[in-house]
Short mmCIF file of C-alpha atoms in Angstrom, two decimals:
data_model
loop_
_atom_site.label_atom_id
_atom_site.label_comp_id
_atom_site.label_asym_id
_atom_site.label_seq_id
_atom_site.Cartn_x
_atom_site.Cartn_y
_atom_site.Cartn_z
CA UNK A 252 14.89 11.96 25.57
CA UNK A 253 12.13 10.68 23.29
CA UNK A 254 10.38 13.07 20.91
CA UNK A 255 7.12 12.37 22.76
CA UNK A 256 8.73 13.16 26.12
CA UNK A 257 10.24 16.34 24.72
CA UNK A 258 6.83 17.62 23.63
CA UNK A 259 4.91 16.52 26.71
CA UNK A 260 7.32 18.49 28.90
CA UNK A 261 6.21 21.66 27.13
CA UNK A 262 2.74 21.54 28.67
CA UNK A 263 1.22 23.16 25.58
CA UNK A 264 -2.46 23.59 24.78
CA UNK A 265 -4.04 22.44 21.53
CA UNK A 266 -3.39 25.70 19.68
CA UNK A 267 0.30 25.58 20.60
CA UNK A 268 0.61 22.02 19.33
CA UNK A 269 -1.13 23.08 16.11
CA UNK A 270 1.34 25.95 15.74
CA UNK A 271 4.24 23.55 16.31
CA UNK A 272 2.85 21.27 13.60
CA UNK A 273 2.73 24.15 11.12
CA UNK A 274 6.24 25.22 12.14
CA UNK A 275 7.47 21.68 11.40
CA UNK A 276 5.74 21.74 8.01
CA UNK A 277 7.35 25.07 7.18
CA UNK A 278 10.76 23.68 8.14
CA UNK A 279 10.11 20.52 6.08
CA UNK A 280 9.11 22.60 3.06
CA UNK A 281 12.20 24.81 3.34
CA UNK A 282 14.75 22.04 3.92
CA UNK A 283 13.40 19.56 1.38
CA UNK A 284 12.31 22.26 -1.09
CA UNK A 285 8.84 20.92 -1.60
CA UNK A 286 5.21 21.58 -0.73
CA UNK A 287 3.84 19.46 2.11
CA UNK A 288 0.27 18.61 3.07
CA UNK A 289 -0.89 16.66 6.12
CA UNK A 290 -4.09 14.64 6.01
CA UNK A 291 -4.44 12.50 9.13
CA UNK A 292 -7.41 10.68 10.64
CA UNK A 293 -7.15 8.82 13.92
CA UNK A 294 -6.92 5.05 13.59
CA UNK A 295 -7.38 4.33 17.30
CA UNK A 296 -10.76 5.85 18.15
CA UNK A 297 -14.13 4.33 17.18
CA UNK A 298 -15.26 7.49 15.36
CA UNK A 299 -16.87 6.78 11.95
CA UNK A 300 -16.01 10.29 10.70
CA UNK A 301 -12.28 9.60 11.11
CA UNK A 302 -12.35 7.60 7.86
CA UNK A 303 -11.94 9.05 4.36
CA UNK A 304 -15.16 10.96 3.53
CA UNK A 305 -16.42 13.10 0.67
CA UNK A 306 -16.06 16.30 2.70
CA UNK A 307 -12.33 15.56 3.13
CA UNK A 308 -11.85 15.91 -0.61
CA UNK A 309 -13.44 19.36 -0.51
CA UNK A 310 -11.10 20.49 2.29
CA UNK A 311 -7.98 19.14 0.54
CA UNK A 312 -9.07 20.71 -2.75
CA UNK A 313 -9.54 24.06 -1.00
CA UNK A 314 -6.14 23.83 0.73
CA UNK A 315 -4.21 23.29 -2.52
CA UNK A 316 -6.41 25.01 -5.12
CA UNK A 317 -3.94 27.90 -5.48
CA UNK A 318 -0.82 25.75 -5.28
CA UNK A 319 1.18 24.31 -8.14
CA UNK A 320 4.68 22.97 -8.27
CA UNK A 321 7.11 20.23 -9.09
CA UNK A 322 6.44 18.12 -6.02
CA UNK A 323 3.93 17.57 -3.23
CA UNK A 324 4.84 15.52 -0.16
CA UNK A 325 1.55 14.12 1.14
CA UNK A 326 1.72 12.98 4.78
CA UNK A 327 -1.08 10.42 5.08
CA UNK A 328 -2.71 8.64 8.02
CA UNK A 329 -6.15 7.07 7.72
CA UNK A 330 -8.10 3.96 8.76
CA UNK A 331 -9.50 3.83 5.21
CA UNK A 332 -12.79 4.93 3.75
CA UNK A 333 -14.41 5.59 0.39
CA UNK A 334 -12.53 4.50 -2.72
CA UNK A 335 -14.26 7.05 -4.93
CA UNK A 336 -13.05 9.84 -2.61
CA UNK A 337 -9.51 8.46 -2.78
CA UNK A 338 -9.79 8.60 -6.57
CA UNK A 339 -10.88 12.26 -6.52
CA UNK A 340 -8.11 13.30 -4.11
CA UNK A 341 -5.48 11.52 -6.20
CA UNK A 342 -6.72 13.21 -9.37
CA UNK A 343 -6.71 16.58 -7.60
CA UNK A 344 -3.14 16.41 -6.27
CA UNK A 345 -1.67 15.01 -9.48
CA UNK A 346 -3.37 17.76 -11.50
CA UNK A 347 -1.59 20.36 -9.34
CA UNK A 348 1.87 18.84 -9.02
CA UNK A 349 4.30 17.14 -11.38
CA UNK A 350 5.16 14.52 -8.76
CA UNK A 351 3.40 13.37 -5.58
CA UNK A 352 5.32 11.61 -2.80
CA UNK A 353 3.42 9.87 0.00
CA UNK A 354 4.87 9.86 3.52
CA UNK A 355 3.69 6.98 5.72
CA UNK A 356 4.76 7.03 9.39
CA UNK A 357 1.50 5.79 10.89
CA UNK A 358 -1.28 3.68 9.38
CA UNK A 359 -2.67 4.25 5.89
CA UNK A 360 -5.11 1.39 5.48
CA UNK A 361 -7.51 0.28 2.75
CA UNK A 362 -8.41 3.42 0.72
CA UNK A 363 -5.29 5.03 2.22
CA UNK A 364 -3.15 2.27 0.72
CA UNK A 365 -4.87 2.79 -2.63
CA UNK A 366 -3.97 6.50 -2.45
CA UNK A 367 -0.36 5.77 -1.53
CA UNK A 368 -0.04 3.45 -4.52
CA UNK A 369 -0.73 6.46 -6.76
CA UNK A 370 2.48 8.10 -5.56
CA UNK A 371 5.47 8.70 -7.80
CA UNK A 372 7.35 7.65 -4.68
CA UNK A 373 6.26 6.07 -1.40
CA UNK A 374 8.35 6.85 1.69
CA UNK A 375 7.71 4.70 4.75
CA UNK A 376 9.20 4.71 8.22
CA UNK A 377 9.75 1.71 10.47
CA UNK A 378 6.49 2.63 12.24
CA UNK A 379 4.49 3.08 9.05
CA UNK A 380 2.11 0.52 7.59
CA UNK A 381 -0.24 0.03 4.67
CA UNK A 382 -2.96 -2.61 4.42
CA UNK A 383 -4.90 -4.85 2.03
CA UNK A 384 -6.88 -2.85 -0.55
CA UNK A 385 -10.07 -4.92 -0.68
CA UNK A 386 -13.14 -2.82 0.07
CA UNK A 387 -15.25 -3.12 3.20
CA UNK A 388 -18.97 -3.78 2.89
CA UNK A 389 -21.84 -4.15 5.34
CA UNK A 390 -23.20 -7.69 5.42
CA UNK A 391 -26.05 -8.01 7.90
CA UNK A 392 -24.90 -6.16 11.05
CA UNK A 393 -21.18 -6.35 10.35
CA UNK A 394 -18.63 -4.48 8.22
CA UNK A 395 -16.45 -7.11 6.55
CA UNK A 396 -13.84 -7.52 3.83
CA UNK A 397 -15.38 -7.95 0.38
CA UNK A 398 -12.57 -10.34 -0.58
CA UNK A 399 -13.29 -12.53 2.44
CA UNK A 400 -17.00 -12.60 1.65
CA UNK A 401 -16.50 -13.34 -2.05
CA UNK A 402 -14.08 -16.15 -1.15
CA UNK A 403 -16.65 -17.62 1.26
CA UNK A 404 -19.50 -17.38 -1.30
CA UNK A 405 -17.38 -19.07 -3.97
CA UNK A 406 -16.51 -21.86 -1.54
CA UNK A 407 -20.21 -22.37 -0.69
CA UNK A 408 -21.15 -22.27 -4.39
CA UNK A 409 -18.69 -25.07 -5.08
CA UNK A 410 -19.98 -27.01 -2.07
CA UNK A 411 -23.59 -26.66 -3.23
CA UNK A 412 -22.65 -27.81 -6.75
CA UNK A 413 -20.93 -30.90 -5.39
CA UNK A 414 -23.55 -31.86 -2.77
CA UNK A 415 -26.66 -30.49 -4.45
CA UNK A 416 -27.56 -28.40 -1.39
CA UNK A 417 -26.27 -26.15 1.40
CA UNK A 418 -26.63 -26.76 5.09
CA UNK A 419 -29.44 -24.63 6.64
CA UNK A 420 -27.06 -22.25 8.44
CA UNK A 421 -25.09 -21.33 5.30
CA UNK A 422 -28.29 -21.01 3.28
CA UNK A 423 -29.69 -18.58 5.86
CA UNK A 424 -26.53 -16.44 5.80
CA UNK A 425 -26.41 -16.26 2.00
CA UNK A 426 -30.11 -15.40 1.86
CA UNK A 427 -29.38 -12.15 3.74
CA UNK A 428 -27.68 -10.71 0.64
CA UNK A 429 -29.61 -10.15 -2.58
CA UNK A 430 -28.09 -10.85 -6.02
CA UNK A 431 -27.89 -7.09 -6.58
CA UNK A 432 -26.00 -6.57 -3.32
CA UNK A 433 -23.62 -9.42 -4.14
CA UNK A 434 -22.97 -7.89 -7.55
CA UNK A 435 -22.27 -4.56 -5.83
CA UNK A 436 -19.74 -6.25 -3.53
CA UNK A 437 -17.96 -7.74 -6.55
CA UNK A 438 -17.82 -4.30 -8.20
CA UNK A 439 -16.47 -2.62 -5.04
CA UNK A 440 -13.62 -5.08 -4.86
CA UNK A 441 -12.83 -4.75 -8.56
CA UNK A 442 -12.93 -0.94 -8.33
CA UNK A 443 -10.09 -0.87 -5.79
CA UNK A 444 -7.93 -3.12 -7.95
CA UNK A 445 -8.74 -1.13 -11.10
CA UNK A 446 -7.48 2.08 -9.47
CA UNK A 447 -4.18 0.46 -8.48
CA UNK A 448 -3.74 -1.07 -11.93
CA UNK A 449 -4.36 2.33 -13.53
CA UNK A 450 -2.13 4.36 -11.19
CA UNK A 451 0.98 2.19 -10.78
CA UNK A 452 2.05 2.31 -14.46
CA UNK A 453 1.11 5.99 -14.76
CA UNK A 454 3.00 7.23 -11.69
CA UNK A 455 5.14 4.74 -9.73
CA UNK A 456 6.42 2.93 -12.83
CA UNK A 457 6.73 5.93 -15.15
CA UNK A 458 10.55 5.98 -14.83
CA UNK A 459 10.93 2.20 -14.73
CA UNK A 460 12.78 1.67 -18.00
CA UNK A 461 14.97 -1.39 -17.39
CA UNK A 462 14.69 -4.51 -15.24
CA UNK A 463 17.15 -4.79 -12.36
CA UNK A 464 18.21 -8.37 -13.03
CA UNK A 465 19.30 -8.21 -16.67
CA UNK A 466 18.61 -4.60 -17.81
CA UNK A 467 15.86 -5.69 -20.19
CA UNK A 468 13.87 -2.72 -21.55
CA UNK A 469 10.54 -2.40 -19.73
CA UNK A 470 7.48 -2.16 -21.98
CA UNK A 471 4.07 -0.69 -21.14
CA UNK A 472 2.69 -4.22 -21.27
CA UNK A 473 5.21 -5.31 -18.62
CA UNK A 474 4.25 -2.37 -16.39
CA UNK A 475 0.56 -3.23 -16.77
CA UNK A 476 1.13 -6.89 -15.99
CA UNK A 477 3.19 -6.06 -12.88
CA UNK A 478 0.51 -3.63 -11.69
CA UNK A 479 -2.13 -6.35 -12.02
CA UNK A 480 0.03 -8.75 -10.00
CA UNK A 481 0.49 -6.20 -7.20
CA UNK A 482 -3.20 -5.30 -7.12
CA UNK A 483 -4.15 -8.96 -6.87
CA UNK A 484 -1.52 -9.57 -4.18
CA UNK A 485 -2.79 -6.71 -2.01
CA UNK A 486 -6.49 -7.29 -2.60
CA UNK A 487 -7.15 -10.96 -2.28
CA UNK A 488 -4.20 -12.75 -0.73
CA UNK A 489 -6.06 -14.07 2.30
CA UNK A 490 -3.49 -16.81 2.78
CA UNK A 491 -0.77 -14.17 3.20
CA UNK A 492 -2.49 -11.22 4.91
CA UNK A 493 -5.29 -13.17 6.68
CA UNK A 494 -7.22 -10.08 7.89
CA UNK A 495 -8.27 -6.77 6.30
CA UNK A 496 -6.72 -4.83 9.20
CA UNK A 497 -3.30 -6.42 8.68
CA UNK A 498 -0.42 -3.94 9.08
CA UNK A 499 1.77 -4.41 6.03
CA UNK A 500 5.21 -3.07 6.89
CA UNK A 501 7.98 -1.88 4.61
CA UNK A 502 9.70 -5.30 4.79
CA UNK A 503 6.51 -6.98 3.51
CA UNK A 504 6.04 -4.46 0.69
CA UNK A 505 9.68 -4.64 -0.40
CA UNK A 506 8.93 -8.12 -1.73
CA UNK A 507 6.48 -6.76 -4.29
CA UNK A 508 7.16 -3.02 -4.69
CA UNK A 509 10.06 -0.59 -4.32
CA UNK A 510 9.56 1.57 -1.22
CA UNK A 511 11.94 4.24 0.08
CA UNK A 512 12.90 4.32 3.75
CA UNK A 513 12.31 7.60 5.55
CA UNK A 514 15.16 6.78 7.93
CA UNK A 515 17.64 6.91 5.04
CA UNK A 516 17.27 10.72 5.01
CA UNK A 517 18.13 12.08 8.51
CA UNK A 518 16.47 15.46 7.87
CA UNK A 519 13.25 13.93 6.54
CA UNK A 520 13.27 11.28 9.28
CA UNK A 521 13.48 13.74 12.19
CA UNK A 522 10.77 16.02 10.79
CA UNK A 523 8.38 13.21 9.82
CA UNK A 524 8.70 11.53 13.23
CA UNK A 525 7.97 14.88 14.87
CA UNK A 526 4.94 15.45 12.64
CA UNK A 527 3.71 11.96 13.48
CA UNK A 528 4.21 12.57 17.22
CA UNK A 529 2.34 15.89 17.15
CA UNK A 530 -0.58 14.24 15.33
CA UNK A 531 -0.68 11.45 17.93
CA UNK A 532 -0.67 13.99 20.78
CA UNK A 533 -3.53 15.92 19.19
CA UNK A 534 -5.49 12.69 18.73
CA UNK A 535 -4.81 11.35 22.23
CA UNK A 536 -4.87 14.45 24.42
CA UNK A 537 -7.38 16.77 22.76
CA UNK A 538 -10.03 14.48 21.25
CA UNK A 539 -9.04 15.55 17.74
CA UNK A 540 -9.96 12.91 15.17
CA UNK A 541 -8.94 14.52 11.86
CA UNK A 542 -6.18 16.95 10.86
CA UNK A 543 -5.63 18.92 7.66
CA UNK A 544 -2.51 21.10 7.62
CA UNK A 545 -0.04 22.97 5.45
CA UNK A 546 2.65 25.43 6.57
CA UNK A 547 0.11 28.25 6.02
CA UNK A 548 -3.06 26.89 7.59
CA UNK A 549 -4.59 24.06 9.60
CA UNK A 550 -8.04 22.66 10.22
CA UNK A 551 -8.80 20.10 12.91
CA UNK A 552 -11.99 18.23 13.77
CA UNK A 553 -12.77 17.40 17.37
CA UNK A 554 -15.23 14.84 18.71
CA UNK A 555 -17.86 16.23 21.04
CA UNK A 556 -17.83 14.51 24.39
CA UNK A 557 -21.21 13.55 25.81
CA UNK A 558 -21.90 15.80 28.76
CA UNK A 559 -23.91 14.43 31.69
CA UNK A 560 -27.36 15.89 32.08
CA UNK A 561 -27.63 17.63 35.45
CA UNK A 562 -31.21 17.85 36.77
CA UNK A 563 -32.41 21.41 37.46
#
């Protein structure tokens, strides 16, 4: 029987599923001898608050403020969100623990990918996915990829230089964004790459001492250069990823970065798939859109359904 089928047969209410989640986290902590934290936001519901927000940092900080240890396993699911919040969460968890491992069994997109790239290790399942790290920005009425917009502006700039003018439609679109806003878009995109370039050598590459091909000693300059290549690959490779929402699977990432497979550890695999399933049930059956949990405590946010107004 599937894990989903096993749980659905229980007929539990939301509190019972929450208790099961905490039981799984306790078991994970005991068997793998580590601290575990779940931060999960739904990626399937059109709820703006499901993304990474400033208040999420405060909750995570509160959950781990009295914890310290050798290792934190950070189970992460998110549609993305604010890069500055990702930076604060990463700083917080690394200040508390000697090593931080990210567990990806669902989607960790955009700012979630940036966070995962700060891990000393990244564990991904077959179902897990990361995404391009370019920021999202509001242009007119739409939220779009900053890399896509910058690429389009550069193309139109070249076209205007060659022809001496833009067609009226393109000129109208470009006129909707002021020079200050365009500069802000450039900075947002660069900020995401800067974080990855800073974190990869500091954490993921800290024990990378020799190259695999010929055992050449790895210098700090080599680590920095490789981090810059990865950041550029994940941020602006429109030819490869095409869309900001692209699900980048472990097979894709293996070409540019060493990722560990959750399935290689049977104990970790069973527990992580169960944690992922419980989170999906809470999202799908109980209108939960965000989950914070440790073995000791849990906090869940639920969307309020619009109730019909019944005339008196």
